[in-house]
Amino acid sequence: METVVSGIRPTGNLHLGNYFGAVKSFLQMQHEYNCYFFIADWHSLTTHPHPDNIRKSVKTILAEYLACGIDPEKATIYIQSDVREVAELYLYLNMNAYLGELERVTSFKDKVRSQPNNVNAGLLTYPSLMAADIIIHKAVKVPVGKDQEQNMEMARKFARRFNNIYGVDYFPEPASFHLSEKAVKVPGLDGSGKMGKSEGNAIYLIDDEKTIKSKVMKAVTDSGPTVPNSEKPEPIANLFMMMDIVSTPDTYQFFNEKYNACEIRYGDMKKQLAEDINLFCKPIRERINDMLTDDAYLDRIAREGAEKAAANASKTLKEVREIIGFRG
Ligand code: AMP
């Protein structure tokens, strides 16, 4: 059975971008592949060096993964920092990762802009840690959102480079996996770009009805089209994209026709969108709140996941050490 790996950073709650960009694929893949889904707590230190309460954030993401329907009987769910072998592989990959190529990564350049006072080596080497996470399990498929394409290219490059340098055919090259032909990019509703924790525009699975409504009603719009069938400017296209993701095709079509006829009332559209988002989130939100009351269960899932993931990772690392020339 082919192996799949993917992770999410515990720097906030799961949002609709995480769900439709990644978790939705996890739910399908857990039935068909040998899956490892992890909580990337080491990665979160690149942007949050003093996590307020990392254990609490990790526990929340774990509850959210489970509430979305990830089944620990089918997939291995674990916390990145519980598998220390990943850190050793990261070290080996870093020895063959070059400054120029790391500096060219768009997400690194974005972070240099967004946190100029903390351009740390962890940010620079984010792609080699991500590659270590993936190839430690010799994964061939990685369900990720469109925003991760470049990091995935780096992961393939590092796997290939390891094989070339040591003259082996050891690590497979991992491919990005998307449920549909087109990778989903869940937009933000603040005018441009993607929905994200760092972007401050996220709608979280845990948000209650009122919060969802207030976030959606604040979505950026314009004064409406004046020419029939005109192209939608980005903020409007984003609103429609979100509707396409969470609402029924009929609903989408209704508002699309209104737009094309220059009769759109954005207020009505937003109200509908907020209702549809709430309809989608409500059952998940209820399960998250239930899960969060059961510490013993969450601890057991994390412990069992760590054991399974570490067993697999240490097998890879033993072979990697032998390939490089260290004691196995
Ligand atoms: P992060 O929240 O950055 O740790 O991302 C975790 C996962 O969610 C990755 O697979 C991302 O590709 C995915 N993801 C995050 N935001 C979005 C978004 N707006 N659209 C699609 N996928 C996303």
mmCIF file of C-alpha atoms and ligand atoms in Angstrom:
data_model
loop_
_atom_site.group_PDB
_atom_site.id
_atom_site.type_symbol
_atom_site.label_atom_id
_atom_site.label_comp_id
_atom_site.label_asym_id
_atom_site.label_seq_id
_atom_site.Cartn_x
_atom_site.Cartn_y
_atom_site.Cartn_z
ATOM 1 C CA MET A 1 0.000 0.000 0.000
ATOM 2 C CA GLU A 2 1.373 3.446 -0.897
ATOM 3 C CA THR A 3 2.316 5.806 1.889
ATOM 4 C CA VAL A 4 0.896 9.296 2.377
ATOM 5 C CA VAL A 5 2.099 12.037 4.739
ATOM 6 C CA SER A 6 0.730 15.478 5.505
ATOM 7 C CA GLY A 7 0.795 17.932 8.381
ATOM 8 C CA ILE A 8 -0.734 21.111 9.701
ATOM 9 C CA ARG A 9 0.904 23.661 12.003
ATOM 10 C CA PRO A 10 -0.737 24.255 15.387
ATOM 11 C CA THR A 11 -0.545 28.034 15.160
ATOM 12 C CA GLY A 12 -4.299 28.444 15.396
ATOM 13 C CA ASN A 13 -7.454 26.458 14.898
ATOM 14 C CA LEU A 14 -8.252 24.612 11.690
ATOM 15 C CA HIS A 15 -9.926 26.894 9.172
ATOM 16 C CA LEU A 16 -11.852 26.350 5.955
ATOM 17 C CA GLY A 17 -8.599 26.657 3.952
ATOM 18 C CA ASN A 18 -7.057 23.793 5.906
ATOM 19 C CA TYR A 19 -10.202 21.737 5.570
ATOM 20 C CA PHE A 20 -10.788 22.092 1.845
ATOM 21 C CA GLY A 21 -7.090 22.332 0.938
ATOM 22 C CA ALA A 22 -5.896 19.367 2.982
ATOM 23 C CA VAL A 23 -8.154 17.636 5.534
ATOM 24 C CA LYS A 24 -10.836 16.746 2.991
ATOM 25 C CA SER A 25 -8.244 14.735 1.077
ATOM 26 C CA PHE A 26 -7.063 13.099 4.312
ATOM 27 C CA LEU A 27 -10.590 11.803 4.905
ATOM 28 C CA GLN A 28 -10.665 10.052 1.572
ATOM 29 C CA MET A 29 -7.066 8.892 1.538
ATOM 30 C CA GLN A 30 -7.161 7.220 4.945
ATOM 31 C CA HIS A 31 -9.275 4.456 3.393
ATOM 32 C CA GLU A 32 -6.950 3.847 0.476
ATOM 33 C CA TYR A 33 -3.411 4.489 1.684
ATOM 34 C CA ASN A 34 -1.055 3.968 4.570
ATOM 35 C CA CYS A 35 -1.500 7.465 6.018
ATOM 36 C CA TYR A 36 0.549 9.525 8.454
ATOM 37 C CA PHE A 37 -1.059 12.804 9.497
ATOM 38 C CA PHE A 38 0.874 14.941 11.904
ATOM 39 C CA ILE A 39 0.703 18.179 13.847
ATOM 40 C CA ALA A 40 3.697 20.280 12.828
ATOM 41 C CA ASP A 41 4.642 21.815 16.179
ATOM 42 C CA TRP A 42 8.327 22.240 15.301
ATOM 43 C CA HIS A 43 7.357 24.135 12.167
ATOM 44 C CA SER A 44 5.262 26.513 14.229
ATOM 45 C CA LEU A 45 8.388 27.736 16.044
ATOM 46 C CA THR A 46 9.518 29.432 12.813
ATOM 47 C CA THR A 47 6.784 32.019 13.248
ATOM 48 C CA HIS A 48 5.820 31.588 16.922
ATOM 49 C CA PRO A 49 9.086 31.213 18.868
ATOM 50 C CA HIS A 50 7.328 31.546 22.229
ATOM 51 C CA PRO A 51 4.161 29.574 21.754
ATOM 52 C CA ASP A 52 1.716 30.691 24.438
ATOM 53 C CA ASN A 53 0.627 27.246 25.182
ATOM 54 C CA ILE A 54 1.902 24.830 22.609
ATOM 55 C CA ARG A 55 0.435 21.791 24.351
ATOM 56 C CA LYS A 56 -3.005 23.324 24.320
ATOM 57 C CA SER A 57 -2.759 24.297 20.627
ATOM 58 C CA VAL A 58 -1.547 20.817 19.725
ATOM 59 C CA LYS A 59 -4.391 19.233 21.669
ATOM 60 C CA THR A 60 -6.884 21.475 19.914
ATOM 61 C CA ILE A 61 -5.645 20.551 16.453
ATOM 62 C CA LEU A 62 -5.715 16.883 17.419
ATOM 63 C CA ALA A 63 -9.350 17.222 18.536
ATOM 64 C CA GLU A 64 -10.115 19.070 15.313
ATOM 65 C CA TYR A 65 -8.502 16.421 13.114
ATOM 66 C CA LEU A 66 -10.572 13.756 14.868
ATOM 67 C CA ALA A 67 -13.758 15.840 14.757
ATOM 68 C CA CYS A 68 -13.345 16.228 10.992
ATOM 69 C CA GLY A 69 -13.404 12.460 10.711
ATOM 70 C CA ILE A 70 -9.787 11.338 10.641
ATOM 71 C CA ASP A 71 -9.930 7.838 12.050
ATOM 72 C CA PRO A 72 -6.997 6.798 14.264
ATOM 73 C CA GLU A 73 -7.815 3.155 13.505
ATOM 74 C CA LYS A 74 -7.069 3.826 9.860
ATOM 75 C CA ALA A 75 -4.465 6.600 9.824
ATOM 76 C CA THR A 76 -1.518 7.263 12.104
ATOM 77 C CA ILE A 77 -2.014 10.647 13.769
ATOM 78 C CA TYR A 78 0.983 12.004 15.628
ATOM 79 C CA ILE A 79 2.753 15.090 16.886
ATOM 80 C CA GLN A 80 5.896 16.013 14.941
ATOM 81 C CA SER A 81 8.047 16.649 18.029
ATOM 82 C CA ASP A 82 7.266 13.145 19.324
ATOM 83 C CA VAL A 83 9.268 11.680 16.440
ATOM 84 C CA ARG A 84 12.799 12.947 16.988
ATOM 85 C CA GLU A 85 14.153 10.966 14.050
ATOM 86 C CA VAL A 86 12.667 13.712 11.872
ATOM 87 C CA ALA A 87 15.111 16.207 13.386
ATOM 88 C CA GLU A 88 18.102 14.024 12.523
ATOM 89 C CA LEU A 89 16.975 13.579 8.933
ATOM 90 C CA TYR A 90 16.412 17.367 8.746
ATOM 91 C CA LEU A 91 20.040 17.816 9.775
ATOM 92 C CA TYR A 92 21.292 15.518 6.988
ATOM 93 C CA LEU A 93 19.088 17.233 4.395
ATOM 94 C CA ASN A 94 20.326 20.640 5.513
ATOM 95 C CA MET A 95 23.918 19.602 4.819
ATOM 96 C CA ASN A 96 22.967 19.356 1.158
ATOM 97 C CA ALA A 97 20.542 22.282 0.974
ATOM 98 C CA TYR A 98 21.949 25.482 -0.504
ATOM 99 C CA LEU A 99 21.426 29.044 0.617
ATOM 100 C CA GLY A 100 20.535 30.329 -2.855
ATOM 101 C CA GLU A 101 17.750 27.835 -3.469
ATOM 102 C CA LEU A 102 16.312 28.275 0.018
ATOM 103 C CA GLU A 103 16.320 32.055 -0.302
ATOM 104 C CA ARG A 104 14.391 31.837 -3.568
ATOM 105 C CA VAL A 105 11.385 30.092 -1.988
ATOM 106 C CA THR A 106 8.393 32.428 -2.218
ATOM 107 C CA SER A 107 7.011 31.605 1.213
ATOM 108 C CA PHE A 108 10.430 32.451 2.727
ATOM 109 C CA LYS A 109 10.455 35.790 0.900
ATOM 110 C CA ASP A 110 6.902 36.455 2.133
ATOM 111 C CA LYS A 111 7.942 35.737 5.712
ATOM 112 C CA VAL A 112 10.999 38.003 5.389
ATOM 113 C CA ARG A 113 8.548 40.749 4.515
ATOM 114 C CA SER A 114 5.982 39.886 7.168
ATOM 115 C CA GLN A 115 8.372 39.294 10.095
ATOM 116 C CA PRO A 116 11.528 41.294 9.239
ATOM 117 C CA ASN A 117 12.698 41.182 12.848
ATOM 118 C CA ASN A 118 12.743 37.410 13.018
ATOM 119 C CA VAL A 119 14.244 35.995 9.820
ATOM 120 C CA ASN A 120 15.518 32.836 11.494
ATOM 121 C CA ALA A 121 17.290 29.788 10.074
ATOM 122 C CA GLY A 122 14.199 27.695 10.731
ATOM 123 C CA LEU A 123 12.238 29.844 8.291
ATOM 124 C CA LEU A 124 14.985 29.523 5.715
ATOM 125 C CA THR A 125 15.169 25.750 6.116
ATOM 126 C CA TYR A 126 11.406 25.235 6.362
ATOM 127 C CA PRO A 127 11.494 23.240 3.083
ATOM 128 C CA SER A 128 14.128 20.811 4.378
ATOM 129 C CA LEU A 129 12.139 20.133 7.566
ATOM 130 C CA MET A 130 9.042 19.626 5.457
ATOM 131 C CA ALA A 131 10.986 17.264 3.169
ATOM 132 C CA ALA A 132 12.230 15.323 6.235
ATOM 133 C CA ASP A 133 8.640 14.987 7.508
ATOM 134 C CA ILE A 134 7.594 13.478 4.214
ATOM 135 C CA ILE A 135 10.474 11.280 3.180
ATOM 136 C CA ILE A 136 11.069 9.833 6.655
ATOM 137 C CA HIS A 137 8.012 7.693 5.886
ATOM 138 C CA LYS A 138 9.017 7.279 2.230
ATOM 139 C CA ALA A 139 5.726 8.865 1.262
ATOM 140 C CA VAL A 140 4.786 9.001 -2.391
ATOM 141 C CA LYS A 141 1.747 11.243 -2.061
ATOM 142 C CA VAL A 142 1.220 14.404 -0.043
ATOM 143 C CA PRO A 143 -2.245 15.942 0.150
ATOM 144 C CA VAL A 144 -1.580 19.690 0.347
ATOM 145 C CA GLY A 145 -3.179 22.874 -0.847
ATOM 146 C CA LYS A 146 -1.993 24.835 -3.857
ATOM 147 C CA ASP A 147 0.048 27.141 -1.625
ATOM 148 C CA GLN A 148 2.536 24.308 -1.010
ATOM 149 C CA GLU A 149 3.599 23.590 -4.614
ATOM 150 C CA GLN A 150 7.033 25.138 -4.269
ATOM 151 C CA ASN A 151 7.802 23.419 -0.959
ATOM 152 C CA MET A 152 6.790 20.145 -2.588
ATOM 153 C CA GLU A 153 9.186 20.776 -5.452
ATOM 154 C CA MET A 154 11.907 21.293 -2.876
ATOM 155 C CA ALA A 155 10.982 18.025 -1.137
ATOM 156 C CA ARG A 156 11.368 16.171 -4.434
ATOM 157 C CA LYS A 157 14.650 17.930 -5.092
ATOM 158 C CA PHE A 158 16.039 16.967 -1.656
ATOM 159 C CA ALA A 159 14.945 13.327 -2.043
ATOM 160 C CA ARG A 160 16.533 13.161 -5.503
ATOM 161 C CA ARG A 161 19.686 14.873 -4.292
ATOM 162 C CA PHE A 162 20.100 12.447 -1.393
ATOM 163 C CA ASN A 163 19.815 9.528 -3.821
ATOM 164 C CA ASN A 164 22.325 11.100 -6.246
ATOM 165 C CA ILE A 165 24.889 12.111 -3.638
ATOM 166 C CA TYR A 166 24.971 8.705 -1.977
ATOM 167 C CA GLY A 167 24.462 6.712 -5.187
ATOM 168 C CA VAL A 168 21.297 4.980 -4.018
ATOM 169 C CA ASP A 169 17.707 4.672 -5.116
ATOM 170 C CA TYR A 170 16.363 5.039 -1.608
ATOM 171 C CA PHE A 171 13.847 7.858 -1.240
ATOM 172 C CA PRO A 172 10.877 7.999 -3.609
ATOM 173 C CA GLU A 173 9.998 11.450 -4.935
ATOM 174 C CA PRO A 174 6.764 12.576 -3.248
ATOM 175 C CA ALA A 175 3.993 14.036 -5.395
ATOM 176 C CA SER A 176 1.415 16.613 -4.320
ATOM 177 C CA PHE A 177 -2.013 15.110 -4.225
ATOM 178 C CA HIS A 178 -5.261 16.935 -4.874
ATOM 179 C CA LEU A 179 -8.694 15.395 -4.679
ATOM 180 C CA SER A 180 -9.810 17.088 -7.856
ATOM 181 C CA GLU A 181 -7.709 17.858 -10.909
ATOM 182 C CA LYS A 182 -7.367 21.432 -9.764
ATOM 183 C CA ALA A 183 -5.689 22.201 -6.448
ATOM 184 C CA VAL A 184 -8.053 24.107 -4.181
ATOM 185 C CA LYS A 185 -7.057 27.517 -3.007
ATOM 186 C CA VAL A 186 -9.586 28.694 -0.474
ATOM 187 C CA PRO A 187 -9.679 32.478 -0.790
ATOM 188 C CA GLY A 188 -9.814 35.007 1.993
ATOM 189 C CA LEU A 189 -12.888 37.239 1.998
ATOM 190 C CA ASP A 190 -10.855 40.367 2.613
ATOM 191 C CA GLY A 191 -10.298 41.249 -1.002
ATOM 192 C CA SER A 192 -7.341 39.260 -2.227
ATOM 193 C CA GLY A 193 -5.179 36.223 -1.634
ATOM 194 C CA LYS A 194 -5.748 33.015 0.292
ATOM 195 C CA MET A 195 -7.435 32.282 3.583
ATOM 196 C CA GLY A 196 -4.816 31.730 6.253
ATOM 197 C CA LYS A 197 -4.030 31.947 9.935
ATOM 198 C CA SER A 198 -1.186 34.396 9.347
ATOM 199 C CA GLU A 199 -3.346 36.390 6.931
ATOM 200 C CA GLY A 200 -5.779 37.093 9.798
ATOM 201 C CA ASN A 201 -8.776 36.386 7.574
ATOM 202 C CA ALA A 202 -9.603 32.805 8.526
ATOM 203 C CA ILE A 203 -13.029 31.344 9.198
ATOM 204 C CA TYR A 204 -12.391 28.578 11.716
ATOM 205 C CA LEU A 205 -14.251 25.286 11.990
ATOM 206 C CA ILE A 206 -14.808 26.108 15.657
ATOM 207 C CA ASP A 207 -16.340 29.551 14.962
ATOM 208 C CA ASP A 208 -19.913 29.852 16.194
ATOM 209 C CA GLU A 209 -22.786 30.971 14.004
ATOM 210 C CA LYS A 210 -22.567 34.602 15.064
ATOM 211 C CA THR A 211 -18.828 34.805 14.440
ATOM 212 C CA ILE A 212 -19.181 33.197 11.011
ATOM 213 C CA LYS A 213 -21.929 35.645 10.086
ATOM 214 C CA SER A 214 -19.966 38.663 11.216
ATOM 215 C CA LYS A 215 -16.854 37.531 9.296
ATOM 216 C CA VAL A 216 -18.794 36.844 6.109
ATOM 217 C CA MET A 217 -20.814 40.062 6.278
ATOM 218 C CA LYS A 218 -17.511 41.970 6.402
ATOM 219 C CA ALA A 219 -16.327 40.425 3.117
ATOM 220 C CA VAL A 220 -15.031 42.999 0.655
ATOM 221 C CA THR A 221 -17.372 43.711 -2.281
ATOM 222 C CA ASP A 222 -17.926 46.524 -4.758
ATOM 223 C CA SER A 223 -20.873 48.517 -6.032
ATOM 224 C CA GLY A 224 -21.879 45.708 -8.403
ATOM 225 C CA PRO A 225 -21.529 45.131 -12.146
ATOM 226 C CA THR A 226 -23.087 47.547 -14.609
ATOM 227 C CA VAL A 227 -22.421 45.540 -17.776
ATOM 228 C CA PRO A 228 -24.084 42.090 -18.088
ATOM 229 C CA ASN A 229 -21.784 39.037 -17.946
ATOM 230 C CA SER A 230 -18.769 41.091 -16.923
ATOM 231 C CA GLU A 231 -15.677 39.486 -15.462
ATOM 232 C CA LYS A 232 -15.602 39.380 -11.664
ATOM 233 C CA PRO A 233 -12.914 41.436 -9.937
ATOM 234 C CA GLU A 234 -10.861 39.464 -7.366
ATOM 235 C CA PRO A 235 -12.849 40.226 -4.184
ATOM 236 C CA ILE A 236 -16.076 39.210 -5.922
ATOM 237 C CA ALA A 237 -14.510 36.170 -7.576
ATOM 238 C CA ASN A 238 -13.338 35.114 -4.104
ATOM 239 C CA LEU A 239 -16.833 35.418 -2.675
ATOM 240 C CA PHE A 240 -18.147 33.233 -5.486
ATOM 241 C CA MET A 241 -15.265 30.784 -5.078
ATOM 242 C CA MET A 242 -16.182 30.361 -1.423
ATOM 243 C CA MET A 243 -19.808 29.811 -2.370
ATOM 244 C CA ASP A 244 -18.739 27.246 -4.944
ATOM 245 C CA ILE A 245 -16.892 25.387 -2.169
ATOM 246 C CA VAL A 246 -19.560 25.331 0.556
ATOM 247 C CA SER A 247 -22.962 25.917 -1.054
ATOM 248 C CA THR A 248 -25.067 23.745 -3.353
ATOM 249 C CA PRO A 249 -24.605 24.138 -7.132
ATOM 250 C CA ASP A 250 -28.136 25.576 -7.332
ATOM 251 C CA THR A 251 -27.330 28.309 -4.854
ATOM 252 C CA TYR A 252 -24.128 29.169 -6.681
ATOM 253 C CA GLN A 253 -25.952 29.271 -9.985
ATOM 254 C CA PHE A 254 -28.712 31.487 -8.586
ATOM 255 C CA PHE A 255 -26.294 34.185 -7.449
ATOM 256 C CA ASN A 256 -24.120 33.808 -10.523
ATOM 257 C CA GLU A 257 -27.129 34.478 -12.732
ATOM 258 C CA LYS A 258 -28.017 37.493 -10.616
ATOM 259 C CA TYR A 259 -24.464 38.772 -11.039
ATOM 260 C CA ASN A 260 -24.523 38.244 -14.796
ATOM 261 C CA ALA A 261 -27.824 40.109 -15.022
ATOM 262 C CA CYS A 262 -26.405 42.980 -12.904
ATOM 263 C CA GLU A 263 -29.033 42.274 -10.235
ATOM 264 C CA ILE A 264 -26.771 40.929 -7.532
ATOM 265 C CA ARG A 265 -27.406 41.973 -3.940
ATOM 266 C CA TYR A 266 -24.224 41.174 -2.105
ATOM 267 C CA GLY A 267 -25.953 41.426 1.277
ATOM 268 C CA ASP A 268 -28.270 38.528 0.331
ATOM 269 C CA MET A 269 -25.404 36.547 -1.084
ATOM 270 C CA LYS A 270 -23.335 36.974 2.067
ATOM 271 C CA LYS A 271 -26.259 36.001 4.275
ATOM 272 C CA GLN A 272 -26.720 32.818 2.277
ATOM 273 C CA LEU A 273 -23.003 32.105 2.304
ATOM 274 C CA ALA A 274 -22.807 32.573 6.085
ATOM 275 C CA GLU A 275 -25.736 30.166 6.513
ATOM 276 C CA ASP A 276 -24.103 27.563 4.289
ATOM 277 C CA ILE A 277 -20.751 27.878 6.062
ATOM 278 C CA ASN A 278 -22.501 27.469 9.408
ATOM 279 C CA LEU A 279 -24.399 24.434 8.143
ATOM 280 C CA PHE A 280 -21.105 22.867 7.143
ATOM 281 C CA CYS A 281 -19.228 23.771 10.350
ATOM 282 C CA LYS A 282 -21.943 23.053 12.921
ATOM 283 C CA PRO A 283 -21.579 19.255 13.240
ATOM 284 C CA ILE A 284 -17.784 19.513 13.187
ATOM 285 C CA ARG A 285 -17.867 22.283 15.812
ATOM 286 C CA GLU A 286 -20.026 20.157 18.091
ATOM 287 C CA ARG A 287 -17.675 17.206 17.773
ATOM 288 C CA ILE A 288 -14.616 19.405 18.439
ATOM 289 C CA ASN A 289 -16.171 20.670 21.668
ATOM 290 C CA ASP A 290 -16.961 17.096 22.733
ATOM 291 C CA MET A 291 -13.459 15.859 21.937
ATOM 292 C CA LEU A 292 -11.857 18.684 23.891
ATOM 293 C CA THR A 293 -13.485 17.443 27.068
ATOM 294 C CA ASP A 294 -11.808 14.032 26.785
ATOM 295 C CA ASP A 295 -8.139 14.553 27.642
ATOM 296 C CA ALA A 296 -7.464 10.887 28.331
ATOM 297 C CA TYR A 297 -8.679 9.906 24.872
ATOM 298 C CA LEU A 298 -6.624 12.599 23.135
ATOM 299 C CA ASP A 299 -3.511 11.599 25.108
ATOM 300 C CA ARG A 300 -3.959 7.962 24.147
ATOM 301 C CA ILE A 301 -4.366 8.786 20.442
ATOM 302 C CA ALA A 302 -1.224 10.954 20.505
ATOM 303 C CA ARG A 303 0.784 8.287 22.336
ATOM 304 C CA GLU A 304 -0.260 5.450 20.059
ATOM 305 C CA GLY A 305 0.322 7.587 16.958
ATOM 306 C CA ALA A 306 3.787 8.586 18.178
ATOM 307 C CA GLU A 307 4.732 4.946 18.729
ATOM 308 C CA LYS A 308 3.658 3.901 15.251
ATOM 309 C CA ALA A 309 5.247 6.892 13.522
ATOM 310 C CA ALA A 310 8.500 6.602 15.488
ATOM 311 C CA ALA A 311 8.798 2.889 14.712
ATOM 312 C CA ASN A 312 8.583 3.592 10.996
ATOM 313 C CA ALA A 313 10.845 6.654 11.188
ATOM 314 C CA SER A 314 13.582 4.868 13.111
ATOM 315 C CA LYS A 315 13.684 2.107 10.500
ATOM 316 C CA THR A 316 14.279 4.732 7.786
ATOM 317 C CA LEU A 317 16.841 6.565 9.865
ATOM 318 C CA LYS A 318 18.846 3.417 10.567
ATOM 319 C CA GLU A 319 19.095 2.846 6.815
ATOM 320 C CA VAL A 320 19.912 6.499 6.129
ATOM 321 C CA ARG A 321 22.748 6.386 8.659
ATOM 322 C CA GLU A 322 24.125 3.285 7.005
ATOM 323 C CA ILE A 323 23.861 4.855 3.544
ATOM 324 C CA ILE A 324 25.759 7.974 4.653
ATOM 325 C CA GLY A 325 28.351 5.874 6.462
ATOM 326 C CA PHE A 326 27.465 6.287 10.128
ATOM 327 C CA ARG A 327 26.709 3.356 12.352
ATOM 328 C CA GLY A 328 23.203 2.137 11.540
HETATM 329 P P1 AMP B 1 -0.923 25.612 7.389
HETATM 330 O O1 AMP B 1 -2.168 26.143 7.972
HETATM 331 O O2 AMP B 1 -0.156 26.650 6.653
HETATM 332 O O3 AMP B 1 -0.113 24.797 8.325
HETATM 333 O O4 AMP B 1 -1.401 24.628 6.215
HETATM 334 C C1 AMP B 1 -1.813 23.316 6.448
HETATM 335 C C2 AMP B 1 -2.426 22.723 5.208
HETATM 336 O O5 AMP B 1 -3.589 23.463 4.826
HETATM 337 C C3 AMP B 1 -1.518 22.708 3.979
HETATM 338 O O6 AMP B 1 -1.730 21.507 3.269
HETATM 339 C C4 AMP B 1 -1.986 23.869 3.178
HETATM 340 O O7 AMP B 1 -1.772 23.678 1.791
HETATM 341 C C5 AMP B 1 -3.490 23.879 3.472
HETATM 342 N N1 AMP B 1 -4.024 25.238 3.348
HETATM 343 C C6 AMP B 1 -3.849 26.266 4.208
HETATM 344 N N2 AMP B 1 -4.507 27.373 3.771
HETATM 345 C C7 AMP B 1 -5.097 27.037 2.591
HETATM 346 C C8 AMP B 1 -5.927 27.723 1.666
HETATM 347 N N3 AMP B 1 -6.304 28.980 1.851
HETATM 348 N N4 AMP B 1 -6.355 27.054 0.558
HETATM 349 C C9 AMP B 1 -6.001 25.760 0.367
HETATM 350 N N5 AMP B 1 -5.230 25.045 1.207
HETATM 351 C C10 AMP B 1 -4.785 25.669 2.306
#
